[in-house]
Amino acid sequence: MNEIIFLVLELGDKCNNNCVFCSVKQGLRQNLSTKAAEQTINSYYKKGFRKIQFSGGEPLIRKDIVHLVDYAKKTGYSIIGLSTNGRLFAYDILVKKVIDAGCNSFAISLHSHDENIHNACTRTPGSFDQTVQGIKHVLAFKKEKDLHVKINFVMNKLNMPYLRETVKWFNKEFKGLGMINLINMHPVGTAAGKPFLMYKISDYKEAIDSALENKEIDVQLDDFPFCAIENNKLIWEKKGDYISSYSGKVNLADSLSCLKTKFEFCNSCVFDKQCKGIWKKYAEQFGTGEFKPVLE
C-alpha cells in the first residue's frame, strides 16, 4: 500500500467554536461512540493504514480523546495527528497527556494575527488568546518529542486583506512552527449561502505570492486553483490519497467534485489531473475570466 495514504477519522460535528465559514453543518455528521471509533481505527489498520488524523468538529472536547490517541498508538499507527482549534491546549496538562499518549502531528486553526478578526471568524470571544497559547504549549514539546506542527488558516474576505501581516506575525510569534497551510474557503456546510465571505483571488494575487515566497516557514496552499496566481509551481501540496471515515471515499476532494467546475481549456493545463477546478459558487459570483491554463 502507498505509504502516503492515511485515515482522517472524523469523530463528529460538535465544536466549541462557531466559525462563520465552517464546512461542517451541524447535525449532518454522526458523533461516533468510543467503541465505533475503536472499530474504525482497527478496521483501517488491518487494511494497511499506518497514519491517522483525528478530526471533527473539535476532537479535543471529547472526554475519550486521550484514550483514542493511545488506542491508535497501541494499534500500531506511526503518525497520529489532531486537527483542532487548539483552544483546550491553553491547558498545558492536556497537551502533555495527548503527546504522551502518542500524538505527534498537529494542525491547529488560527485565522488571523489580529484578535478581533480571528474572534469574528470563530464567533467565539476569547478564542484567539486560547488558541495562541495552545500553539505555544504544543511547540514547547516540539524538539523533545519531534512533533510536526502547522497552522491552518482559512482564507476568506474577513482576513485576506491582512494576509501579509498575518504571515509575518506567525513567523515571529511561533518559533519552531513547521508550516502555514492557507486553505481556500469551502462554500459548503455552514459557509454555504454566505457570498460575503468569498474573495476574488486575483484581487489578492500579490499578497498570496508574497506569502508563498516566505523564507522562514513553509507556506502552502490547500484546495486552490493552480492557474490563478503566478507562483503556481509552488502551490501543489502532495498529500496523496486519503480515506475520510465520514465520506467513505478515497480522497475527500473527489467527494466534493460535484460542487466544483472545470473548463474546456483545462484539458491543456499541466495541472489538469491534480486540480479539481473551482467552486461553482465562486464562478457564479465572480465569473471565470481570471483563470487560464498553465502550459509549461
PDB file of C-alpha atoms in Angstrom:
ATOM      1  CA  MET A   1       0.000   0.000   0.000  1.00  0.00           C
ATOM      2  CA  ASN A   2       1.123   3.546  -0.780  1.00  0.00           C
ATOM      3  CA  GLU A   3       2.815   4.878   2.351  1.00  0.00           C
ATOM      4  CA  ILE A   4       1.195   8.316   1.907  1.00  0.00           C
ATOM      5  CA  ILE A   5      -2.347   7.020   2.400  1.00  0.00           C
ATOM      6  CA  PHE A   6      -3.818   7.941   5.763  1.00  0.00           C
ATOM      7  CA  LEU A   7      -7.101   7.856   7.613  1.00  0.00           C
ATOM      8  CA  VAL A   8      -8.931  11.028   8.609  1.00  0.00           C
ATOM      9  CA  LEU A   9     -11.182   9.895  11.446  1.00  0.00           C
ATOM     10  CA  GLU A  10     -13.996  12.420  11.694  1.00  0.00           C
ATOM     11  CA  LEU A  11     -15.311  11.952  15.209  1.00  0.00           C
ATOM     12  CA  GLY A  12     -18.398  14.172  14.886  1.00  0.00           C
ATOM     13  CA  ASP A  13     -19.649  17.723  14.388  1.00  0.00           C
ATOM     14  CA  LYS A  14     -19.625  19.097  17.950  1.00  0.00           C
ATOM     15  CA  CYS A  15     -17.324  22.087  18.435  1.00  0.00           C
ATOM     16  CA  ASN A  16     -16.548  24.795  20.992  1.00  0.00           C
ATOM     17  CA  ASN A  17     -16.116  27.385  18.205  1.00  0.00           C
ATOM     18  CA  ASN A  18     -18.811  28.627  15.837  1.00  0.00           C
ATOM     19  CA  CYS A  19     -16.797  29.529  12.745  1.00  0.00           C
ATOM     20  CA  VAL A  20     -18.698  31.564  10.206  1.00  0.00           C
ATOM     21  CA  PHE A  21     -17.021  29.683   7.326  1.00  0.00           C
ATOM     22  CA  CYS A  22     -17.167  26.168   8.781  1.00  0.00           C
ATOM     23  CA  SER A  23     -17.553  23.491   6.108  1.00  0.00           C
ATOM     24  CA  VAL A  24     -19.274  21.165   8.587  1.00  0.00           C
ATOM     25  CA  LYS A  25     -23.015  21.631   9.041  1.00  0.00           C
ATOM     26  CA  GLN A  26     -24.325  20.750  12.485  1.00  0.00           C
ATOM     27  CA  GLY A  27     -26.454  17.636  12.608  1.00  0.00           C
ATOM     28  CA  LEU A  28     -25.200  16.064   9.384  1.00  0.00           C
ATOM     29  CA  ARG A  29     -22.175  14.246  10.795  1.00  0.00           C
ATOM     30  CA  GLN A  30     -22.584  11.368  13.218  1.00  0.00           C
ATOM     31  CA  ASN A  31     -20.833  11.757  16.567  1.00  0.00           C
ATOM     32  CA  LEU A  32     -19.005   8.448  16.934  1.00  0.00           C
ATOM     33  CA  SER A  33     -19.056   6.470  20.146  1.00  0.00           C
ATOM     34  CA  THR A  34     -15.753   5.369  21.634  1.00  0.00           C
ATOM     35  CA  LYS A  35     -16.445   1.796  20.507  1.00  0.00           C
ATOM     36  CA  ALA A  36     -17.260   2.869  16.939  1.00  0.00           C
ATOM     37  CA  ALA A  37     -14.081   4.964  16.783  1.00  0.00           C
ATOM     38  CA  GLU A  38     -12.014   1.999  18.037  1.00  0.00           C
ATOM     39  CA  GLN A  39     -13.590  -0.264  15.429  1.00  0.00           C
ATOM     40  CA  THR A  40     -12.713   2.212  12.665  1.00  0.00           C
ATOM     41  CA  ILE A  41      -9.124   2.510  13.922  1.00  0.00           C
ATOM     42  CA  ASN A  42      -8.791  -1.275  13.896  1.00  0.00           C
ATOM     43  CA  SER A  43     -10.505  -1.754  10.553  1.00  0.00           C
ATOM     44  CA  TYR A  44      -8.248   0.606   8.618  1.00  0.00           C
ATOM     45  CA  TYR A  45      -5.105  -0.616  10.343  1.00  0.00           C
ATOM     46  CA  LYS A  46      -5.913  -4.102   9.079  1.00  0.00           C
ATOM     47  CA  LYS A  47      -6.262  -2.584   5.585  1.00  0.00           C
ATOM     48  CA  GLY A  48      -2.691  -1.317   5.804  1.00  0.00           C
ATOM     49  CA  PHE A  49      -3.119   2.232   7.064  1.00  0.00           C
ATOM     50  CA  ARG A  50      -0.355   3.500   9.354  1.00  0.00           C
ATOM     51  CA  LYS A  51      -1.230   7.212   9.508  1.00  0.00           C
ATOM     52  CA  ILE A  52      -4.310   8.629  11.192  1.00  0.00           C
ATOM     53  CA  GLN A  53      -5.651  12.109  11.908  1.00  0.00           C
ATOM     54  CA  PHE A  54      -8.459  12.777  14.364  1.00  0.00           C
ATOM     55  CA  SER A  55     -10.811  15.487  13.171  1.00  0.00           C
ATOM     56  CA  GLY A  56     -14.277  16.818  13.947  1.00  0.00           C
ATOM     57  CA  GLY A  57     -15.932  19.085  14.795  1.00  0.00           C
ATOM     58  CA  GLU A  58     -13.451  19.615  17.580  1.00  0.00           C
ATOM     59  CA  PRO A  59     -11.803  16.385  18.795  1.00  0.00           C
ATOM     60  CA  LEU A  60     -10.373  17.890  21.993  1.00  0.00           C
ATOM     61  CA  ILE A  61     -13.809  18.384  23.564  1.00  0.00           C
ATOM     62  CA  ARG A  62     -14.279  14.609  23.672  1.00  0.00           C
ATOM     63  CA  LYS A  63     -13.569  13.044  27.060  1.00  0.00           C
ATOM     64  CA  ASP A  64     -12.095   9.999  25.313  1.00  0.00           C
ATOM     65  CA  ILE A  65      -9.627  11.788  23.005  1.00  0.00           C
ATOM     66  CA  VAL A  66      -6.533  10.845  25.036  1.00  0.00           C
ATOM     67  CA  HIS A  67      -7.765   7.254  25.113  1.00  0.00           C
ATOM     68  CA  LEU A  68      -8.334   7.219  21.334  1.00  0.00           C
ATOM     69  CA  VAL A  69      -4.849   8.594  20.659  1.00  0.00           C
ATOM     70  CA  ASP A  70      -3.390   5.959  22.978  1.00  0.00           C
ATOM     71  CA  TYR A  71      -5.526   3.280  21.309  1.00  0.00           C
ATOM     72  CA  ALA A  72      -4.241   4.285  17.852  1.00  0.00           C
ATOM     73  CA  LYS A  73      -0.657   4.194  19.143  1.00  0.00           C
ATOM     74  CA  LYS A  74      -1.069   0.737  20.662  1.00  0.00           C
ATOM     75  CA  THR A  75      -2.781  -0.469  17.488  1.00  0.00           C
ATOM     76  CA  GLY A  76       0.390   0.391  15.593  1.00  0.00           C
ATOM     77  CA  TYR A  77      -0.117   3.719  13.801  1.00  0.00           C
ATOM     78  CA  SER A  78       3.170   5.577  13.358  1.00  0.00           C
ATOM     79  CA  ILE A  79       1.758   9.029  12.552  1.00  0.00           C
ATOM     80  CA  ILE A  80      -1.057  10.179  14.833  1.00  0.00           C
ATOM     81  CA  GLY A  81      -2.425  13.646  14.219  1.00  0.00           C
ATOM     82  CA  LEU A  82      -5.026  16.059  15.528  1.00  0.00           C
ATOM     83  CA  SER A  83      -6.909  18.677  13.531  1.00  0.00           C
ATOM     84  CA  THR A  84      -8.047  21.135  16.189  1.00  0.00           C
ATOM     85  CA  ASN A  85      -8.810  24.748  17.033  1.00  0.00           C
ATOM     86  CA  GLY A  86      -6.304  24.325  19.872  1.00  0.00           C
ATOM     87  CA  ARG A  87      -8.318  26.242  22.454  1.00  0.00           C
ATOM     88  CA  LEU A  88      -8.185  23.499  25.086  1.00  0.00           C
ATOM     89  CA  PHE A  89      -4.426  23.277  24.612  1.00  0.00           C
ATOM     90  CA  ALA A  90      -4.310  26.520  26.586  1.00  0.00           C
ATOM     91  CA  TYR A  91      -4.278  23.999  29.438  1.00  0.00           C
ATOM     92  CA  ASP A  92      -0.750  22.602  29.144  1.00  0.00           C
ATOM     93  CA  ILE A  93      -1.647  19.487  31.134  1.00  0.00           C
ATOM     94  CA  LEU A  94      -3.896  18.366  28.262  1.00  0.00           C
ATOM     95  CA  VAL A  95      -1.085  18.981  25.748  1.00  0.00           C
ATOM     96  CA  LYS A  96       1.217  16.705  27.752  1.00  0.00           C
ATOM     97  CA  LYS A  97      -1.436  13.983  28.085  1.00  0.00           C
ATOM     98  CA  VAL A  98      -2.158  13.947  24.327  1.00  0.00           C
ATOM     99  CA  ILE A  99       1.531  13.913  23.379  1.00  0.00           C
ATOM    100  CA  ASP A 100       2.410  11.259  25.964  1.00  0.00           C
ATOM    101  CA  ALA A 101      -0.437   9.144  24.568  1.00  0.00           C
ATOM    102  CA  GLY A 102       1.248   9.203  21.140  1.00  0.00           C
ATOM    103  CA  CYS A 103       0.094  12.233  19.161  1.00  0.00           C
ATOM    104  CA  ASN A 104       2.968  13.564  17.022  1.00  0.00           C
ATOM    105  CA  SER A 105       1.303  15.755  14.392  1.00  0.00           C
ATOM    106  CA  PHE A 106      -0.840  18.851  14.967  1.00  0.00           C
ATOM    107  CA  ALA A 107      -2.888  21.029  12.611  1.00  0.00           C
ATOM    108  CA  ILE A 108      -4.183  23.984  14.621  1.00  0.00           C
ATOM    109  CA  SER A 109      -6.598  26.559  13.196  1.00  0.00           C
ATOM    110  CA  LEU A 110      -5.713  30.238  13.603  1.00  0.00           C
ATOM    111  CA  HIS A 111      -7.297  32.696  11.194  1.00  0.00           C
ATOM    112  CA  SER A 112      -5.548  35.997  11.828  1.00  0.00           C
ATOM    113  CA  HIS A 113      -2.794  37.769  13.727  1.00  0.00           C
ATOM    114  CA  ASP A 114      -5.475  40.152  14.948  1.00  0.00           C
ATOM    115  CA  GLU A 115      -7.615  39.123  17.910  1.00  0.00           C
ATOM    116  CA  ASN A 116     -10.732  40.895  16.660  1.00  0.00           C
ATOM    117  CA  ILE A 117     -10.541  39.350  13.172  1.00  0.00           C
ATOM    118  CA  HIS A 118      -9.924  35.831  14.466  1.00  0.00           C
ATOM    119  CA  ASN A 119     -12.740  36.094  17.007  1.00  0.00           C
ATOM    120  CA  ALA A 120     -15.050  37.430  14.278  1.00  0.00           C
ATOM    121  CA  CYS A 121     -14.182  34.365  12.189  1.00  0.00           C
ATOM    122  CA  THR A 122     -14.832  31.949  15.056  1.00  0.00           C
ATOM    123  CA  ARG A 123     -17.730  33.963  16.514  1.00  0.00           C
ATOM    124  CA  THR A 124     -16.298  32.975  19.899  1.00  0.00           C
ATOM    125  CA  PRO A 125     -14.956  35.685  22.231  1.00  0.00           C
ATOM    126  CA  GLY A 126     -11.641  34.744  23.806  1.00  0.00           C
ATOM    127  CA  SER A 127     -10.829  32.056  21.245  1.00  0.00           C
ATOM    128  CA  PHE A 128      -7.808  33.946  19.861  1.00  0.00           C
ATOM    129  CA  ASP A 129      -5.941  34.111  23.165  1.00  0.00           C
ATOM    130  CA  GLN A 130      -6.642  30.460  23.945  1.00  0.00           C
ATOM    131  CA  THR A 131      -5.535  29.218  20.511  1.00  0.00           C
ATOM    132  CA  VAL A 132      -2.329  31.293  20.521  1.00  0.00           C
ATOM    133  CA  GLN A 133      -1.460  29.948  23.971  1.00  0.00           C
ATOM    134  CA  GLY A 134      -2.336  26.445  22.839  1.00  0.00           C
ATOM    135  CA  ILE A 135       0.009  26.603  19.836  1.00  0.00           C
ATOM    136  CA  LYS A 136       2.847  27.798  22.067  1.00  0.00           C
ATOM    137  CA  HIS A 137       2.220  24.991  24.537  1.00  0.00           C
ATOM    138  CA  VAL A 138       2.434  22.398  21.738  1.00  0.00           C
ATOM    139  CA  LEU A 139       5.581  23.972  20.275  1.00  0.00           C
ATOM    140  CA  ALA A 140       7.236  23.787  23.694  1.00  0.00           C
ATOM    141  CA  PHE A 141       7.344  19.989  23.227  1.00  0.00           C
ATOM    142  CA  LYS A 142       8.473  20.080  19.586  1.00  0.00           C
ATOM    143  CA  LYS A 143      12.188  19.362  19.958  1.00  0.00           C
ATOM    144  CA  GLU A 144      11.806  16.860  22.769  1.00  0.00           C
ATOM    145  CA  LYS A 145       9.111  14.838  21.007  1.00  0.00           C
ATOM    146  CA  ASP A 146       9.907  15.511  17.299  1.00  0.00           C
ATOM    147  CA  LEU A 147       6.460  16.906  16.553  1.00  0.00           C
ATOM    148  CA  HIS A 148       5.125  18.297  13.279  1.00  0.00           C
ATOM    149  CA  VAL A 149       3.076  21.435  13.924  1.00  0.00           C
ATOM    150  CA  LYS A 150       1.254  23.531  11.352  1.00  0.00           C
ATOM    151  CA  ILE A 151      -1.310  26.323  11.387  1.00  0.00           C
ATOM    152  CA  ASN A 152      -4.451  26.031   9.266  1.00  0.00           C
ATOM    153  CA  PHE A 153      -5.584  29.454   8.052  1.00  0.00           C
ATOM    154  CA  VAL A 154      -8.936  29.540   6.212  1.00  0.00           C
ATOM    155  CA  MET A 155      -8.796  32.329   3.626  1.00  0.00           C
ATOM    156  CA  ASN A 156     -11.927  34.495   3.481  1.00  0.00           C
ATOM    157  CA  LYS A 157     -12.991  38.103   2.975  1.00  0.00           C
ATOM    158  CA  LEU A 158     -12.504  38.936   6.665  1.00  0.00           C
ATOM    159  CA  ASN A 159      -8.801  38.031   6.880  1.00  0.00           C
ATOM    160  CA  MET A 160      -7.419  38.203   3.328  1.00  0.00           C
ATOM    161  CA  PRO A 161      -6.726  41.981   3.347  1.00  0.00           C
ATOM    162  CA  TYR A 162      -4.166  41.335   6.104  1.00  0.00           C
ATOM    163  CA  LEU A 163      -2.517  38.171   4.764  1.00  0.00           C
ATOM    164  CA  ARG A 164       0.998  39.653   4.554  1.00  0.00           C
ATOM    165  CA  GLU A 165       0.858  40.941   8.125  1.00  0.00           C
ATOM    166  CA  THR A 166      -0.545  37.633   9.380  1.00  0.00           C
ATOM    167  CA  VAL A 167       2.206  35.502   7.823  1.00  0.00           C
ATOM    168  CA  LYS A 168       4.896  37.845   9.203  1.00  0.00           C
ATOM    169  CA  TRP A 169       3.331  37.689  12.660  1.00  0.00           C
ATOM    170  CA  PHE A 170       3.122  33.883  12.578  1.00  0.00           C
ATOM    171  CA  ASN A 171       6.840  33.831  11.657  1.00  0.00           C
ATOM    172  CA  LYS A 172       7.728  35.998  14.626  1.00  0.00           C
ATOM    173  CA  GLU A 173       5.321  34.609  17.225  1.00  0.00           C
ATOM    174  CA  PHE A 174       5.636  30.848  16.758  1.00  0.00           C
ATOM    175  CA  LYS A 175       9.233  29.657  16.826  1.00  0.00           C
ATOM    176  CA  GLY A 176       9.530  26.087  15.570  1.00  0.00           C
ATOM    177  CA  LEU A 177       6.316  26.159  13.532  1.00  0.00           C
ATOM    178  CA  GLY A 178       6.622  23.716  10.640  1.00  0.00           C
ATOM    179  CA  MET A 179       4.095  25.049   8.170  1.00  0.00           C
ATOM    180  CA  ILE A 180       1.388  27.608   7.466  1.00  0.00           C
ATOM    181  CA  ASN A 181      -1.385  25.982   5.435  1.00  0.00           C
ATOM    182  CA  LEU A 182      -3.543  28.544   3.608  1.00  0.00           C
ATOM    183  CA  ILE A 183      -6.898  26.896   2.919  1.00  0.00           C
ATOM    184  CA  ASN A 184      -9.225  28.198   0.245  1.00  0.00           C
ATOM    185  CA  MET A 185     -12.618  28.565   1.925  1.00  0.00           C
ATOM    186  CA  HIS A 186     -15.088  25.796   1.059  1.00  0.00           C
ATOM    187  CA  PRO A 187     -18.531  27.341   0.390  1.00  0.00           C
ATOM    188  CA  VAL A 188     -20.297  24.310   1.861  1.00  0.00           C
ATOM    189  CA  GLY A 189     -21.765  23.403   5.239  1.00  0.00           C
ATOM    190  CA  THR A 190     -22.193  26.450   7.488  1.00  0.00           C
ATOM    191  CA  ALA A 191     -20.384  28.593   4.888  1.00  0.00           C
ATOM    192  CA  ALA A 192     -22.929  27.829   2.158  1.00  0.00           C
ATOM    193  CA  GLY A 193     -25.119  30.784   1.292  1.00  0.00           C
ATOM    194  CA  LYS A 194     -22.614  33.349   2.622  1.00  0.00           C
ATOM    195  CA  PRO A 195     -21.249  35.050  -0.519  1.00  0.00           C
ATOM    196  CA  PHE A 196     -19.970  37.981   1.560  1.00  0.00           C
ATOM    197  CA  LEU A 197     -17.196  35.681   2.834  1.00  0.00           C
ATOM    198  CA  MET A 198     -15.850  34.872  -0.630  1.00  0.00           C
ATOM    199  CA  TYR A 199     -12.958  36.874  -2.056  1.00  0.00           C
ATOM    200  CA  LYS A 200     -11.808  37.286  -5.655  1.00  0.00           C
ATOM    201  CA  ILE A 201      -8.467  35.511  -5.951  1.00  0.00           C
ATOM    202  CA  SER A 202      -6.993  37.956  -8.457  1.00  0.00           C
ATOM    203  CA  ASP A 203      -7.534  40.842  -6.020  1.00  0.00           C
ATOM    204  CA  TYR A 204      -5.016  39.227  -3.641  1.00  0.00           C
ATOM    205  CA  LYS A 205      -2.525  37.682  -6.087  1.00  0.00           C
ATOM    206  CA  GLU A 206       0.402  39.792  -4.857  1.00  0.00           C
ATOM    207  CA  ALA A 207      -0.294  39.023  -1.205  1.00  0.00           C
ATOM    208  CA  ILE A 208      -0.584  35.288  -1.926  1.00  0.00           C
ATOM    209  CA  ASP A 209       2.632  35.297  -3.975  1.00  0.00           C
ATOM    210  CA  SER A 210       4.389  37.146  -1.169  1.00  0.00           C
ATOM    211  CA  ALA A 211       3.214  34.568   1.385  1.00  0.00           C
ATOM    212  CA  LEU A 212       4.423  31.671  -0.771  1.00  0.00           C
ATOM    213  CA  GLU A 213       7.878  33.231  -1.037  1.00  0.00           C
ATOM    214  CA  ASN A 214       8.229  33.285   2.744  1.00  0.00           C
ATOM    215  CA  LYS A 215      11.713  32.000   3.668  1.00  0.00           C
ATOM    216  CA  GLU A 216      11.258  31.326   7.373  1.00  0.00           C
ATOM    217  CA  ILE A 217       8.318  28.892   7.457  1.00  0.00           C
ATOM    218  CA  ASP A 218       6.969  26.648   4.708  1.00  0.00           C
ATOM    219  CA  VAL A 219       3.749  28.168   3.337  1.00  0.00           C
ATOM    220  CA  GLN A 220       1.430  26.079   1.193  1.00  0.00           C
ATOM    221  CA  LEU A 221      -1.981  26.469  -0.377  1.00  0.00           C
ATOM    222  CA  ASP A 222      -4.756  23.946   0.043  1.00  0.00           C
ATOM    223  CA  ASP A 223      -7.654  23.387  -2.386  1.00  0.00           C
ATOM    224  CA  PHE A 224      -6.532  26.220  -4.620  1.00  0.00           C
ATOM    225  CA  PRO A 225      -6.734  26.594  -8.432  1.00  0.00           C
ATOM    226  CA  PHE A 226      -3.193  26.433  -9.794  1.00  0.00           C
ATOM    227  CA  CYS A 227      -3.742  28.828 -12.672  1.00  0.00           C
ATOM    228  CA  ALA A 228      -4.934  31.722 -10.518  1.00  0.00           C
ATOM    229  CA  ILE A 229      -1.537  33.046  -9.393  1.00  0.00           C
ATOM    230  CA  GLU A 230       1.965  33.446 -10.783  1.00  0.00           C
ATOM    231  CA  ASN A 231       3.713  31.050  -8.395  1.00  0.00           C
ATOM    232  CA  ASN A 232       1.574  28.110  -9.466  1.00  0.00           C
ATOM    233  CA  LYS A 233       4.558  25.745  -9.382  1.00  0.00           C
ATOM    234  CA  LEU A 234       4.823  26.293  -5.607  1.00  0.00           C
ATOM    235  CA  ILE A 235       1.272  25.638  -4.534  1.00  0.00           C
ATOM    236  CA  TRP A 236       0.828  21.908  -5.068  1.00  0.00           C
ATOM    237  CA  GLU A 237       0.968  20.187  -1.710  1.00  0.00           C
ATOM    238  CA  LYS A 238       1.381  16.450  -2.368  1.00  0.00           C
ATOM    239  CA  LYS A 239      -0.882  14.879   0.203  1.00  0.00           C
ATOM    240  CA  GLY A 240      -1.568  11.621  -1.573  1.00  0.00           C
ATOM    241  CA  ASP A 241      -4.891   9.872  -1.280  1.00  0.00           C
ATOM    242  CA  TYR A 242      -6.658   9.529   1.998  1.00  0.00           C
ATOM    243  CA  ILE A 243      -9.772   7.944   3.394  1.00  0.00           C
ATOM    244  CA  SER A 244     -12.332  10.005   5.242  1.00  0.00           C
ATOM    245  CA  SER A 245     -14.342   7.955   7.706  1.00  0.00           C
ATOM    246  CA  TYR A 246     -17.288  10.274   7.036  1.00  0.00           C
ATOM    247  CA  SER A 247     -17.342  10.434   3.242  1.00  0.00           C
ATOM    248  CA  GLY A 248     -16.312   6.817   2.824  1.00  0.00           C
ATOM    249  CA  LYS A 249     -14.440   7.737  -0.353  1.00  0.00           C
ATOM    250  CA  VAL A 250     -10.805   7.771  -1.320  1.00  0.00           C
ATOM    251  CA  ASN A 251      -9.617  11.391  -1.460  1.00  0.00           C
ATOM    252  CA  LEU A 252     -12.191  13.686   0.111  1.00  0.00           C
ATOM    253  CA  ALA A 253     -11.635  16.230  -2.694  1.00  0.00           C
ATOM    254  CA  ASP A 254     -13.279  13.760  -5.062  1.00  0.00           C
ATOM    255  CA  SER A 255     -16.379  13.591  -2.870  1.00  0.00           C
ATOM    256  CA  LEU A 256     -16.770  17.376  -3.255  1.00  0.00           C
ATOM    257  CA  SER A 257     -16.140  17.418  -7.005  1.00  0.00           C
ATOM    258  CA  CYS A 258     -19.859  17.713  -7.788  1.00  0.00           C
ATOM    259  CA  LEU A 259     -19.730  21.196  -6.218  1.00  0.00           C
ATOM    260  CA  LYS A 260     -16.856  22.293  -8.474  1.00  0.00           C
ATOM    261  CA  THR A 261     -16.479  23.067 -12.155  1.00  0.00           C
ATOM    262  CA  LYS A 262     -13.746  22.919 -14.783  1.00  0.00           C
ATOM    263  CA  PHE A 263     -13.476  24.417 -18.254  1.00  0.00           C
ATOM    264  CA  GLU A 264     -12.717  23.170 -21.754  1.00  0.00           C
ATOM    265  CA  PHE A 265      -9.249  24.714 -21.689  1.00  0.00           C
ATOM    266  CA  CYS A 266      -8.396  22.733 -18.526  1.00  0.00           C
ATOM    267  CA  ASN A 267      -7.513  19.760 -20.731  1.00  0.00           C
ATOM    268  CA  SER A 268      -4.425  21.619 -21.949  1.00  0.00           C
ATOM    269  CA  CYS A 269      -3.224  22.625 -18.465  1.00  0.00           C
ATOM    270  CA  VAL A 270      -0.236  20.813 -16.970  1.00  0.00           C
ATOM    271  CA  PHE A 271      -2.099  20.663 -13.638  1.00  0.00           C
ATOM    272  CA  ASP A 272      -5.293  19.198 -15.096  1.00  0.00           C
ATOM    273  CA  LYS A 273      -5.024  15.851 -13.293  1.00  0.00           C
ATOM    274  CA  GLN A 274      -4.210  17.320  -9.874  1.00  0.00           C
ATOM    275  CA  CYS A 275      -6.633  20.255  -9.985  1.00  0.00           C
ATOM    276  CA  LYS A 276     -10.277  19.705  -9.078  1.00  0.00           C
ATOM    277  CA  GLY A 277     -11.369  23.043 -10.562  1.00  0.00           C
ATOM    278  CA  ILE A 278     -13.101  25.931  -8.827  1.00  0.00           C
ATOM    279  CA  TRP A 279     -16.201  26.052  -6.692  1.00  0.00           C
ATOM    280  CA  LYS A 280     -19.373  26.548  -8.739  1.00  0.00           C
ATOM    281  CA  LYS A 281     -20.474  29.203  -6.254  1.00  0.00           C
ATOM    282  CA  TYR A 282     -17.232  31.091  -6.928  1.00  0.00           C
ATOM    283  CA  ALA A 283     -17.833  31.014 -10.700  1.00  0.00           C
ATOM    284  CA  GLU A 284     -21.397  32.246 -10.176  1.00  0.00           C
ATOM    285  CA  GLN A 285     -20.219  35.177  -8.057  1.00  0.00           C
ATOM    286  CA  PHE A 286     -17.021  36.273  -9.828  1.00  0.00           C
ATOM    287  CA  GLY A 287     -17.062  34.663 -13.262  1.00  0.00           C
ATOM    288  CA  THR A 288     -14.157  32.768 -14.807  1.00  0.00           C
ATOM    289  CA  GLY A 289     -12.107  35.473 -16.558  1.00  0.00           C
ATOM    290  CA  GLU A 290      -9.133  35.226 -14.198  1.00  0.00           C
ATOM    291  CA  PHE A 291      -8.439  31.575 -14.999  1.00  0.00           C
ATOM    292  CA  LYS A 292      -6.270  30.287 -17.835  1.00  0.00           C
ATOM    293  CA  PRO A 293      -4.351  27.054 -18.455  1.00  0.00           C
ATOM    294  CA  VAL A 294      -0.755  26.653 -17.327  1.00  0.00           C
ATOM    295  CA  LEU A 295       1.003  25.341 -20.429  1.00  0.00           C
ATOM    296  CA  GLU A 296       4.507  24.664 -19.081  1.00  0.00           C
TER     297      GLU A 296
END
